[in-house]
Amino acid sequence: MIRFLIRRILLGIFVLFGVSLITFLIARVIPSEPAARWIGPRATAEQIAAAKVELGLNQPLFMQYINYIKGLFTGDWGVSITSHQPVLKELLIFLPSSLEIILGGMLIALIVGIPLGVLTAVYKETWIDHLSRGISIGGVSIPAFWLAMILQLIFYQYLGWFPLGERVSTETALLYPIETITGSNLIDSAVQGNWVYFSDALNHSILPMLTMAAFPLGVVTRMTRSSMLEVVGEEYMRVTKAFGFSSGVRTFKYALKNAMGPTITSLGLTFAYALTTTFLIESVFTWPGLGLYTSNAILSSDYPVIMGVTIFVTAAYLIVNLLVDITLAILDPRIKVNVE
Amino acid sequence: MDVLLDMKNVKVDIKTRSGTFAALDLEHLWINRGETVALVGETGSGKSMTASAIMKLFPTNKAKITNGEILFEGQDLVSWSERKMEKVRGKSMTMIFQDPMSSLNPVFPIGEPMVRMICKHLGVGKKEAKKTAIEALSFVGLPDPKGMMKRYPHELSGGQRQRVMISMAMACKPKLLIADEPTTALDVTIQLQILYLINQMKEKQGTSILFITHNLSVVSHIADRIAIMYGGRIIETGRTKEVFRSPRHPYTKMLIDAIPSVTNDRERLPVIEGMIDRSIEGCPFANRCPKARRECSTQGMPKLEGSSQDHMAACFFPLEEVPALV
Ligand SMILES: Nc1ncnc2c1ncn2[C@@H]1O[C@H](COP(=O)(O)OP(=O)(O)O)[C@@H](O)[C@H]1O
Ligand SMILES: [Mg+2]
């Protein structure tokens, strides 16, 4: 297990190097004048030349890359050309807010999807199964931005249950402020026991999380269903019955653990989807997160930000995949053998 | 003798797309306490279906018991609910299967289901159950039974897995063990060890055994009585020695003649030609039987008959009884 982890982490670092090199080169190849943007619209030639020195753009490309890599390790991820703020600092502000809806959505998908998948496998070809199939296909095929607007229409416009957008109401933020610890409003307010803030933030995040959950929910439900059906047909499940275990124990204890592998794997795959979907969801719900931050950076060719986001997203994806593999190895003892 | 299991006129139907199919039509099968009965027949003859009927554990939910009674310790299981069956499965009656490679749950250590089952059936705590499980594992001769509890199935060989299955089957000291071709998937050398263990269960715990096999030669050593199946029916049953000495049904005789042995020095073993024809209105073996007459397939199914329950055959024209050598 340890050897497996070390190997995966080394491989991950290798991938990150590759990604950083590619993004670095692309950023330099694209015809834009970062130094000019740095100064502003009325830059003089001298100012631009000075900015080039300041930003290190006068050095050879190779040296620039070396400096960039050095910076990645020492926490200097460059400075945003538009806001003049350190990229890492800004990332750490926007990332938790995106992770909040991504992980929240994933959690909903797991908590609802797994029992629903089991239920539909047990009650195969009944109305429960047909209903859940409908929900799953809908969840997977409805575009996120459209679903987001439908949810807004129903729960804000007609029912008035949830707010339209933003992470928290301005009054709450002013009257019951919280300190930033993790950057996730939900966690921070819960840790500080500020339940007024917590419930307000929760109210705001439910619709974005539901939108985020739709796709993984569909995938998880269908995956759990089909792998449960496969496992239930296995000989060892009949043996389990022959030893007198009740259907509850058989399903939730002995079948489910076998069926979880494909579900976890497919959930890991939907993470890539979630990262791109958060861009759309954030713009519909005016949710200040990574997506909004990145779209602005792309529009203004703010290459240090774009590079930073790319590195971050790659790292997040690698970590999620590692977590998936670790979970699979914990679930199934045979996997370790194959890896080592 | 004290009868443990008594099956009378048990019929099992399987619903298929083209109609219902009579998978089993058992006139009479019984097992006494502390006795080994062998159920022998070619593939598809309904041996596993008989086992499934006793445990009410069918491979498909399309199969249903439509007739008859299955008396276990005097109580008719046919009407029992699934809930009630769960209390006797694994406790009073238990089963081991043909393929040990697929019988064990791959993601749980050996000891986990054992301990859970013992807790459930014997009503003991975890610690006590663990002790019982370790005893059972050492009874079947597995090395390091304590460490074995934490091993996973993929770390064991086929023979070891079948030993684990037997230890799980015997852990609660059941009254009936059904062994459905437990050695078919194993090497010949290991087959004997498994047979020995199953026999030990009878000797040490007084467990009755229904031993299912398609291999008649395996049976002669361990079975007190045998029942020969053909086309979902029992066509001959009796004390093992009696049946081997003087088979009454032509099919049984052909099976015995087909056993390879040292004294059987023919170049080629005899082959029973043809395939079973389930559409026949009469003796199901009629189309393959060398002794068949026209009446065999017209006057309905033959009934199990004989001078005593020690030897009966379902044949309109049974073979002459071979006189016993005194
Ligand atoms: N899962 C199943 N679905 C449909 N038919 C089955 C199934 N299992 C067994 N059968 C049928 O039931 C009959 C008896 O089969 P079985 O008891 O498994 O035979 P044996 O164990 O003697 O080889 C066979 O004709 C077989 O085709
Ligand atoms: Mg069989």
XYZ file of C-alpha atoms and ligand atoms in Angstrom:
694
model
C 0.000 0.000 0.000
C 2.805 2.431 0.968
C 4.765 1.577 -2.155
C 1.642 2.046 -4.234
C 1.048 5.466 -2.685
C 4.624 6.628 -3.250
C 4.500 5.499 -6.849
C 1.223 7.268 -7.475
C 2.435 10.481 -5.853
C 5.649 10.497 -7.899
C 3.615 9.866 -11.026
C 1.315 12.729 -10.048
C 4.232 15.121 -9.641
C 5.506 14.068 -13.048
C 2.105 14.810 -14.595
C 2.023 18.192 -12.873
C 5.414 19.063 -14.352
C 4.146 18.162 -17.774
C 1.008 20.217 -17.383
C 2.951 23.198 -16.045
C 5.332 23.068 -19.020
C 2.501 22.892 -21.528
C 0.505 25.731 -19.961
C 3.669 27.779 -19.640
C 4.528 27.370 -23.308
C 0.984 28.057 -24.445
C 0.880 31.216 -22.359
C 4.069 32.426 -24.062
C 3.060 31.447 -27.550
C -0.306 33.211 -27.501
C 0.234 36.680 -28.933
C -0.558 38.990 -26.067
C 1.561 41.592 -24.321
C 1.336 40.880 -20.625
C 3.662 43.706 -19.747
C 1.379 46.194 -21.506
C -1.650 44.850 -19.629
C 0.255 45.106 -16.411
C 0.636 48.852 -16.868
C -2.794 49.614 -18.262
C -4.249 51.104 -21.427
C -1.909 54.093 -21.830
C 1.460 52.371 -21.432
C 4.548 54.040 -22.849
C 7.374 52.031 -24.361
C 9.678 52.732 -21.387
C 7.031 51.681 -18.905
C 6.503 48.417 -20.771
C 10.240 47.726 -20.851
C 10.443 48.372 -17.106
C 7.457 46.102 -16.484
C 9.145 43.378 -18.525
C 12.123 43.478 -16.218
C 9.875 43.557 -13.179
C 7.900 40.524 -14.380
C 11.043 38.688 -15.488
C 9.866 38.617 -19.081
C 13.219 39.830 -20.408
C 14.955 36.592 -19.379
C 15.365 33.580 -21.718
C 12.295 31.326 -21.904
C 14.081 28.474 -20.179
C 15.051 30.654 -17.209
C 11.497 31.968 -16.999
C 10.216 28.420 -16.717
C 12.784 27.506 -14.062
C 11.791 30.560 -12.062
C 8.142 29.669 -12.454
C 8.672 26.133 -11.168
C 10.752 27.454 -8.276
C 7.914 29.796 -7.472
C 5.358 26.983 -7.540
C 7.234 25.267 -4.738
C 7.910 28.380 -2.677
C 4.344 29.649 -2.859
C 5.045 32.385 -5.394
C 2.625 31.511 -8.178
C 3.029 34.833 -9.912
C 0.922 37.954 -9.748
C -2.387 38.516 -11.497
C -1.928 40.973 -14.327
C -5.353 42.554 -13.819
C -5.701 42.675 -10.041
C -1.987 42.825 -9.184
C -2.628 40.324 -6.381
C -0.624 37.118 -5.824
C -2.322 34.300 -7.759
C -2.031 31.757 -4.950
C -3.722 34.087 -2.489
C -6.646 34.657 -4.838
C -6.919 30.965 -5.644
C -7.142 30.115 -1.973
C -10.030 32.541 -1.657
C -12.030 31.273 -4.637
C -11.224 27.582 -4.533
C -12.982 26.684 -1.252
C -16.134 28.328 -2.465
C -16.139 26.143 -5.597
C -15.148 23.025 -3.712
C -18.101 23.654 -1.442
C -20.620 23.152 -4.229
C -18.618 20.452 -5.986
C -18.154 18.313 -2.888
C -21.651 19.135 -1.649
C -23.080 17.971 -4.965
C -20.972 14.805 -4.900
C -22.076 14.084 -1.349
C -25.747 14.439 -2.303
C -25.114 12.139 -5.272
C -23.605 9.487 -2.998
C -26.095 9.740 -0.158
C -29.111 9.634 -2.446
C -27.665 7.664 -5.350
C -26.363 4.579 -3.551
C -29.559 3.712 -1.634
C -31.610 4.537 -4.723
C -29.406 2.253 -6.808
C -29.736 -0.568 -4.280
C -33.485 -0.066 -4.061
C -33.917 -0.171 -7.817
C -31.815 -3.326 -8.011
C -33.918 -5.020 -5.326
C -37.189 -3.833 -6.882
C -36.084 -4.363 -10.443
C -38.705 -3.618 -13.132
C -41.185 -2.070 -10.685
C -42.417 1.525 -10.660
C -39.546 2.524 -8.320
C -37.083 1.292 -10.916
C -38.810 3.087 -13.777
C -39.086 6.334 -11.806
C -35.433 6.233 -10.841
C -34.411 5.457 -14.406
C -36.295 8.568 -15.494
C -34.586 10.695 -12.847
C -31.164 9.307 -13.726
C -31.482 9.850 -17.438
C -32.787 13.354 -16.758
C -29.928 14.084 -14.353
C -27.331 12.979 -16.832
C -28.768 14.605 -19.937
C -30.227 17.957 -18.779
C -27.658 20.758 -19.259
C -26.540 22.187 -15.919
C -27.231 25.834 -16.741
C -30.747 24.984 -17.859
C -31.437 22.899 -14.755
C -30.074 25.767 -12.656
C -32.534 28.194 -14.208
C -35.446 25.768 -13.816
C -34.577 25.318 -10.137
C -34.409 29.096 -9.726
C -37.754 29.446 -11.406
C -39.417 26.885 -9.149
C -37.747 27.433 -5.799
C -37.143 31.172 -5.987
C -39.789 32.550 -8.267
C -42.788 30.362 -7.418
C -42.110 28.831 -4.020
C -39.742 31.419 -2.610
C -37.909 28.785 -0.577
C -34.379 29.570 -1.606
C -32.541 32.756 -2.663
C -31.540 33.474 -6.238
C -27.762 33.598 -5.931
C -24.656 34.707 -3.987
C -23.094 32.740 -1.151
C -24.792 34.537 1.759
C -27.148 37.500 2.251
C -25.472 40.842 2.788
C -27.360 41.488 6.046
C -26.223 38.187 7.542
C -22.652 38.808 6.495
C -22.770 42.228 8.144
C -24.773 41.391 11.282
C -23.310 37.947 12.024
C -19.817 37.980 10.534
C -17.562 34.940 10.641
C -13.828 34.559 10.497
C -12.367 32.786 7.500
C -10.658 29.538 8.453
C -11.107 27.051 5.640
C -12.829 29.404 3.215
C -15.953 27.240 3.158
C -18.711 29.338 4.686
C -20.602 26.254 5.831
C -17.678 24.727 7.671
C -16.382 28.004 9.070
C -19.740 29.091 10.477
C -20.436 25.633 11.904
C -17.038 25.533 13.595
C -17.660 28.935 15.112
C -21.161 27.963 16.207
C -22.652 30.806 14.194
C -25.871 29.027 13.241
C -27.609 32.084 11.823
C -24.828 32.446 9.303
C -24.740 28.691 8.725
C -28.414 28.328 7.887
C -28.282 31.366 5.627
C -25.236 30.013 3.784
C -26.862 26.592 3.537
C -29.997 28.163 2.043
C -27.850 29.826 -0.565
C -25.886 26.729 -1.464
C -28.733 24.237 -1.822
C -29.751 25.111 -5.376
C -26.179 25.222 -6.755
C -25.415 21.930 -4.992
C -28.544 20.284 -6.375
C -27.608 21.447 -9.852
C -24.139 20.062 -9.348
C -25.519 16.781 -7.972
C -27.769 15.979 -10.940
C -25.176 14.442 -13.223
C -23.225 12.399 -10.629
C -26.518 11.327 -9.068
C -27.675 9.796 -12.317
C -24.340 8.075 -12.844
C -24.120 6.759 -9.270
C -27.689 5.447 -9.258
C -27.377 3.571 -12.530
C -23.918 2.265 -11.711
C -24.965 1.026 -8.271
C -28.029 -0.600 -9.765
C -26.201 -2.495 -12.466
C -23.312 -3.628 -10.289
C -25.721 -4.683 -7.529
C -27.665 -6.766 -10.038
C -24.453 -8.403 -11.144
C -23.309 -9.136 -7.593
C -26.686 -10.484 -6.492
C -26.459 -13.066 -9.281
C -23.071 -14.297 -8.053
C -22.784 -17.752 -6.546
C -21.420 -16.463 -3.225
C -24.624 -14.502 -2.685
C -26.607 -17.732 -2.953
C -24.174 -19.294 -0.515
C -24.781 -16.383 1.849
C -28.476 -17.192 1.629
C -27.800 -20.880 2.266
C -26.221 -19.946 5.584
C -29.365 -18.201 6.737
C -28.511 -14.510 6.446
C -31.539 -12.239 6.117
C -32.102 -10.284 2.934
C -31.129 -7.015 4.657
C -27.749 -8.377 5.739
C -27.228 -9.974 2.357
C -27.958 -6.783 0.440
C -26.356 -4.115 2.584
C -23.536 -6.088 4.148
C -22.429 -8.702 1.654
C -23.558 -7.442 -1.749
C -23.069 -3.693 -1.423
C -19.363 -3.803 -0.599
C -18.774 -5.826 -3.757
C -20.856 -3.448 -5.828
C -19.227 -0.222 -4.602
C -16.117 -0.404 -6.802
C -17.680 0.631 -10.117
C -19.750 3.287 -8.325
C -16.716 4.929 -6.739
C -14.791 4.759 -9.998
C -17.560 6.433 -11.961
C -17.995 9.083 -9.271
C -14.287 9.872 -9.648
C -14.779 10.275 -13.374
C -17.642 12.717 -12.882
C -15.271 14.947 -10.912
C -13.787 16.218 -14.170
C -17.314 17.021 -15.305
C -17.984 18.797 -12.018
C -14.942 21.031 -12.418
C -16.157 22.342 -15.757
C -19.797 22.491 -14.709
C -18.952 24.675 -11.740
C -18.005 27.408 -14.248
C -21.570 27.390 -15.586
C -23.267 26.999 -12.232
C -21.264 29.816 -10.720
C -22.247 32.203 -13.439
C -25.966 31.344 -13.161
C -25.945 31.685 -9.360
C -23.417 34.578 -9.324
C -21.388 32.399 -7.015
C -17.917 33.892 -6.512
C -15.767 30.837 -7.098
C -13.036 29.437 -9.227
C -15.243 29.391 -12.304
C -16.089 33.049 -12.235
C -12.494 33.905 -11.401
C -11.171 31.868 -14.293
C -13.638 33.141 -16.885
C -12.582 36.681 -16.057
C -8.925 35.712 -16.296
C -9.462 34.106 -19.686
C -11.308 37.155 -20.992
C -8.433 39.434 -19.968
C -5.598 37.031 -20.963
C -4.395 37.033 -17.363
C -1.943 34.236 -17.999
C -0.477 33.817 -14.470
C -4.019 33.197 -13.206
C -4.849 30.798 -16.039
C -1.669 28.848 -15.368
C -2.320 28.779 -11.645
C -5.859 27.523 -12.124
C -4.687 24.839 -14.535
C -2.088 23.569 -12.063
C -4.644 23.627 -9.290
C -7.307 21.794 -11.250
C -4.808 19.182 -12.410
C -3.632 18.621 -8.847
C -7.220 18.352 -7.624
C -8.010 15.826 -10.323
C -4.936 13.753 -9.485
C -5.805 13.804 -5.798
C -9.365 12.690 -6.479
C -8.104 9.827 -8.622
C -5.680 8.790 -5.918
C -8.497 8.840 -3.377
C -10.608 6.711 -5.700
C -7.818 4.151 -6.041
C -7.201 4.056 -2.294
C -10.922 3.547 -1.675
C -11.024 0.733 -4.225
C -8.045 -0.956 -2.560
C -9.729 -0.673 0.836
C -12.975 -2.118 -0.540
C -11.426 -5.016 -2.416
C -8.395 -6.848 -0.996
C -7.577 -8.346 -4.390
C -6.618 -4.953 -5.838
C -3.435 -4.595 -3.757
C -2.155 -7.807 -5.233
C -2.583 -6.517 -8.756
C -0.824 -3.260 -8.034
C 2.275 -4.529 -6.272
C -35.001 -45.854 11.794
C -35.655 -42.237 12.506
C -36.458 -40.250 9.370
C -34.964 -36.735 9.245
C -36.078 -35.589 5.811
C -38.992 -36.993 3.897
C -39.935 -35.650 0.457
C -43.134 -36.894 -1.142
C -44.405 -36.077 -4.634
C -42.454 -32.850 -4.787
C -42.890 -31.018 -8.056
C -40.918 -27.948 -9.095
C -41.955 -25.958 -12.122
C -39.867 -23.347 -13.883
C -41.672 -20.673 -15.846
C -40.036 -19.977 -19.163
C -41.041 -17.822 -22.073
C -42.374 -20.855 -23.904
C -44.421 -22.140 -20.959
C -43.807 -23.999 -17.721
C -41.186 -26.692 -17.496
C -41.313 -29.501 -14.939
C -37.765 -29.377 -13.598
C -38.445 -31.808 -10.757
C -40.981 -34.551 -10.102
C -39.797 -36.496 -7.058
C -41.966 -39.393 -6.039
C -40.193 -40.229 -2.814
C -36.851 -39.355 -1.277
C -36.026 -39.688 2.374
C -32.948 -39.432 4.579
C -32.621 -41.043 7.990
C -30.719 -39.486 10.866
C -26.978 -40.050 10.667
C -27.212 -41.500 7.177
C -25.509 -40.636 3.909
C -27.709 -40.707 0.847
C -26.149 -40.202 -2.568
C -28.108 -38.545 -5.342
C -26.684 -39.607 -8.684
C -27.592 -38.649 -12.219
C -26.329 -37.012 -15.366
C -26.133 -33.250 -15.743
C -29.596 -31.683 -15.910
C -31.302 -34.625 -14.244
C -32.514 -32.408 -11.382
C -30.036 -33.134 -8.595
C -29.322 -29.501 -7.792
C -33.012 -28.750 -8.145
C -33.721 -31.323 -5.420
C -31.208 -29.591 -3.153
C -32.730 -26.212 -3.993
C -36.186 -27.500 -3.119
C -35.069 -28.735 0.307
C -33.385 -25.423 1.144
C -36.047 -23.466 -0.774
C -33.157 -21.726 -2.442
C -33.728 -21.773 -6.162
C -31.186 -20.462 -8.685
C -33.964 -18.479 -10.360
C -37.082 -16.847 -8.969
C -39.023 -18.414 -11.849
C -38.852 -21.778 -10.046
C -41.664 -22.761 -7.658
C -42.666 -25.814 -5.650
C -46.118 -26.602 -7.017
C -46.929 -29.850 -5.262
C -45.976 -32.270 -2.489
C -44.508 -32.044 0.968
C -40.989 -31.742 2.334
C -41.031 -32.950 5.918
C -37.986 -31.915 7.902
C -38.078 -33.247 11.465
C -41.787 -33.800 10.885
C -42.562 -30.245 9.775
C -43.593 -29.384 6.239
C -41.166 -26.771 4.865
C -43.218 -26.105 1.740
C -45.566 -23.735 3.548
C -42.807 -22.034 5.553
C -42.157 -18.323 5.082
C -38.777 -17.002 3.976
C -38.324 -15.615 7.500
C -38.778 -19.040 9.037
C -36.468 -20.658 6.497
C -33.717 -18.175 7.372
C -33.743 -19.568 10.895
C -33.048 -23.136 9.788
C -30.709 -22.475 6.855
C -27.145 -22.684 8.063
C -28.332 -23.959 11.425
C -30.294 -27.212 11.015
C -29.711 -27.695 7.323
C -26.804 -26.399 5.334
C -25.261 -26.718 1.933
C -21.891 -26.695 0.220
C -21.562 -26.022 -3.454
C -19.748 -27.282 -6.470
C -17.347 -24.449 -7.181
C -15.351 -23.335 -4.129
C -13.737 -20.632 -6.263
C -16.982 -18.685 -6.518
C -18.609 -19.757 -3.234
C -16.792 -17.321 -0.972
C -17.364 -13.586 -0.912
C -14.119 -12.089 -2.264
C -14.138 -8.868 -0.242
C -14.627 -10.305 3.244
C -12.097 -12.196 5.336
C -12.931 -15.870 5.921
C -13.893 -15.353 9.548
C -16.350 -12.495 9.071
C -19.411 -14.373 7.746
C -18.571 -17.362 9.956
C -18.661 -15.327 13.134
C -21.792 -13.494 12.069
C -23.551 -16.756 11.236
C -22.567 -18.424 14.506
C -23.731 -15.386 16.499
C -27.062 -15.484 14.689
C -27.792 -19.200 14.889
C -26.316 -20.137 18.250
C -27.208 -16.869 19.980
C -23.722 -16.396 21.381
C -21.468 -13.347 21.656
C -18.698 -12.452 19.242
C -15.901 -13.843 21.393
C -17.585 -17.201 21.806
C -18.450 -17.292 18.102
C -14.831 -16.640 17.194
C -13.759 -19.583 19.316
C -16.322 -21.834 17.637
C -15.210 -20.662 14.195
C -11.547 -21.352 14.947
C -12.456 -24.822 16.212
C -14.362 -25.505 12.995
C -11.444 -24.318 10.873
C -9.023 -26.571 12.705
C -11.469 -29.506 12.453
C -11.202 -29.384 8.663
C -7.428 -29.414 8.908
C -6.630 -25.896 7.780
C -3.207 -24.705 8.947
C -3.102 -21.806 11.427
C -6.884 -21.564 11.920
C -6.552 -18.368 13.947
C -4.667 -16.591 11.165
C -7.039 -18.129 8.618
C -9.885 -16.053 10.060
C -8.270 -12.899 8.662
C -7.252 -14.320 5.273
C -9.157 -13.509 2.098
C -10.517 -16.158 -0.292
C -8.133 -15.217 -3.104
C -5.191 -16.176 -0.905
C -6.411 -19.777 -0.666
C -6.356 -22.710 -3.059
C -9.521 -24.411 -4.287
C -9.134 -27.270 -1.836
C -8.589 -24.883 1.053
C -11.656 -22.893 0.072
C -13.778 -26.023 0.027
C -12.440 -26.822 3.506
C -13.483 -23.348 4.610
C -16.954 -24.033 3.189
C -17.153 -27.308 5.093
C -16.027 -25.670 8.318
C -18.678 -23.010 7.856
C -21.264 -25.677 7.144
C -20.410 -27.690 10.256
C -19.909 -24.746 12.626
C -23.489 -24.813 13.922
C -23.662 -28.634 14.027
C -26.465 -28.998 11.455
C -28.703 -32.055 11.226
C -28.516 -32.153 7.431
C -25.677 -31.320 5.087
C -26.374 -31.093 1.371
C -23.164 -31.392 -0.632
C -23.820 -30.503 -4.261
C -20.955 -32.016 -6.275
C -18.441 -30.733 -3.703
C -15.463 -32.406 -5.357
C -16.257 -32.007 -9.055
C -14.176 -28.849 -9.423
C -11.192 -30.169 -7.455
C -8.067 -32.225 -8.160
C -8.410 -35.952 -7.657
C -6.029 -36.030 -4.683
C -7.972 -33.302 -2.914
C -11.306 -34.951 -3.731
C -10.557 -37.799 -1.348
C -9.657 -35.437 1.487
C -12.920 -33.563 1.042
C -14.888 -36.826 0.969
C -13.128 -37.859 4.158
C -14.053 -34.583 5.869
C -17.686 -34.878 4.895
C -17.694 -38.390 6.256
C -16.127 -37.080 9.473
C -19.063 -34.741 9.872
C -21.382 -37.713 9.863
C -19.247 -39.736 12.259
C -18.458 -36.973 14.760
C -21.641 -34.918 14.695
C -24.201 -37.432 13.486
C -25.049 -35.157 10.560
C -27.157 -36.691 7.812
C -25.704 -36.122 4.376
C -27.268 -35.743 0.985
C -24.326 -36.234 -1.321
C -24.922 -35.107 -4.889
C -22.662 -36.339 -7.659
C -22.715 -37.430 -11.261
C -19.905 -39.856 -10.496
C -21.256 -43.215 -9.391
C -17.855 -44.566 -8.406
C -17.367 -41.896 -5.734
C -20.575 -42.966 -4.093
C -19.959 -46.630 -3.372
C -17.554 -45.835 -0.532
C -19.485 -43.260 1.416
C -23.205 -43.710 0.777
C -25.530 -45.892 2.838
C -28.230 -45.521 0.221
C -28.350 -44.116 -3.264
C -31.020 -42.574 -5.441
C -30.574 -42.441 -9.207
C -32.164 -39.513 -11.006
C -33.185 -39.198 -14.614
C -35.209 -36.418 -16.229
C -36.148 -34.781 -12.943
C -37.353 -38.081 -11.432
C -35.935 -40.720 -9.161
C -35.826 -43.899 -11.192
C -34.147 -46.207 -8.721
C -33.327 -46.039 -5.033
C -32.076 -48.494 -2.462
C -29.262 -49.555 -0.197
C -25.989 -48.900 -2.015
C -24.851 -52.507 -1.916
C -28.218 -53.741 -3.172
C -28.304 -51.344 -6.073
C -24.748 -52.111 -7.135
C -25.260 -55.856 -6.755
C -28.512 -56.016 -8.638
C -29.634 -52.863 -10.455
C -33.318 -53.090 -11.439
C -33.523 -50.173 -13.852
C -31.737 -50.524 -17.216
C -30.381 -46.976 -16.844
C -28.784 -47.788 -13.503
C -27.241 -50.922 -14.961
C -25.767 -48.902 -17.817
C -24.359 -46.361 -15.368
C -22.701 -49.084 -13.289
C -21.286 -50.743 -16.394
C -19.812 -47.429 -17.450
C -17.692 -47.097 -14.309
C -14.069 -47.465 -15.340
C -12.282 -49.977 -13.155
C -9.284 -52.287 -13.086
C -11.393 -55.347 -13.824
C -13.274 -53.575 -16.577
C -10.730 -54.195 -19.330
C -12.823 -53.316 -22.345
C -11.154 -51.092 -24.931
C -13.892 -48.506 -24.823
C -16.277 -47.749 -22.030
C -19.910 -48.202 -22.988
C -21.714 -45.002 -23.867
C -25.388 -44.377 -23.256
C -26.521 -43.135 -26.647
C -28.995 -40.339 -27.266
C -30.374 -37.392 -25.409
C -33.155 -37.062 -22.910
C -36.512 -36.392 -24.557
C -38.773 -34.600 -22.113
C -41.790 -34.624 -24.411
C -42.414 -38.378 -23.980
C -45.698 -39.325 -22.329
C -44.366 -42.162 -20.275
C -41.053 -43.437 -18.995
C -38.606 -40.568 -19.651
C -35.829 -43.034 -20.475
C -37.871 -44.932 -23.073
C -36.232 -43.349 -26.123
C -32.749 -44.396 -25.002
C -33.560 -47.687 -23.286
C -32.332 -50.876 -25.007
C -35.091 -52.846 -23.253
C -37.923 -50.441 -24.062
C -41.186 -51.795 -25.484
C -43.979 -49.832 -27.107
C -46.006 -49.731 -23.857
C -43.174 -47.888 -22.057
C -44.003 -44.614 -23.730
C -47.773 -44.945 -23.786
C -48.969 -46.057 -20.349
C -47.861 -43.006 -18.321
C -45.011 -42.634 -15.875
C -43.808 -45.760 -14.080
C -43.994 -45.659 -10.262
C -41.240 -46.525 -7.788
C -41.906 -50.150 -6.835
C -40.043 -52.949 -5.104
C -40.336 -55.702 -2.566
C -39.231 -53.349 0.224
C -38.164 -49.736 0.701
C -34.601 -51.022 0.683
C -34.710 -51.262 -3.093
C -37.225 -49.762 -5.517
C -37.173 -48.906 -9.200
C -39.478 -46.984 -11.532
C -39.551 -49.294 -14.520
C -42.376 -51.197 -16.230
C -40.063 -54.082 -17.062
C -37.334 -54.113 -14.391
C -34.277 -56.311 -14.741
C -34.239 -59.710 -13.120
C -33.022 -59.704 -9.532
C -29.517 -61.156 -9.301
C -29.565 -63.750 -6.548
C -27.362 -62.882 -3.596
C -24.265 -65.017 -3.115
C -24.716 -66.567 0.290
N -31.472 -21.272 -13.418
C -32.211 -22.098 -14.163
N -33.085 -21.601 -15.061
C -33.829 -22.419 -15.830
N -33.755 -23.743 -15.789
C -32.902 -24.305 -14.929
C -32.087 -23.522 -14.072
N -31.326 -24.359 -13.327
C -31.674 -25.594 -13.710
N -32.617 -25.583 -14.657
C -33.220 -26.749 -15.297
O -33.654 -27.634 -14.313
C -33.322 -28.969 -14.657
C -32.568 -29.610 -13.527
O -31.338 -28.976 -13.406
P -30.317 -29.259 -12.226
O -31.072 -29.651 -11.014
O -29.421 -28.093 -12.117
O -29.494 -30.496 -12.787
P -28.234 -31.222 -12.175
O -27.870 -30.560 -10.905
O -28.678 -32.643 -11.978
O -27.178 -31.139 -13.198
C -32.491 -28.916 -15.914
O -33.272 -29.391 -16.985
C -32.158 -27.469 -16.107
O -32.245 -27.139 -17.451
Mg -26.045 -29.523 -10.422
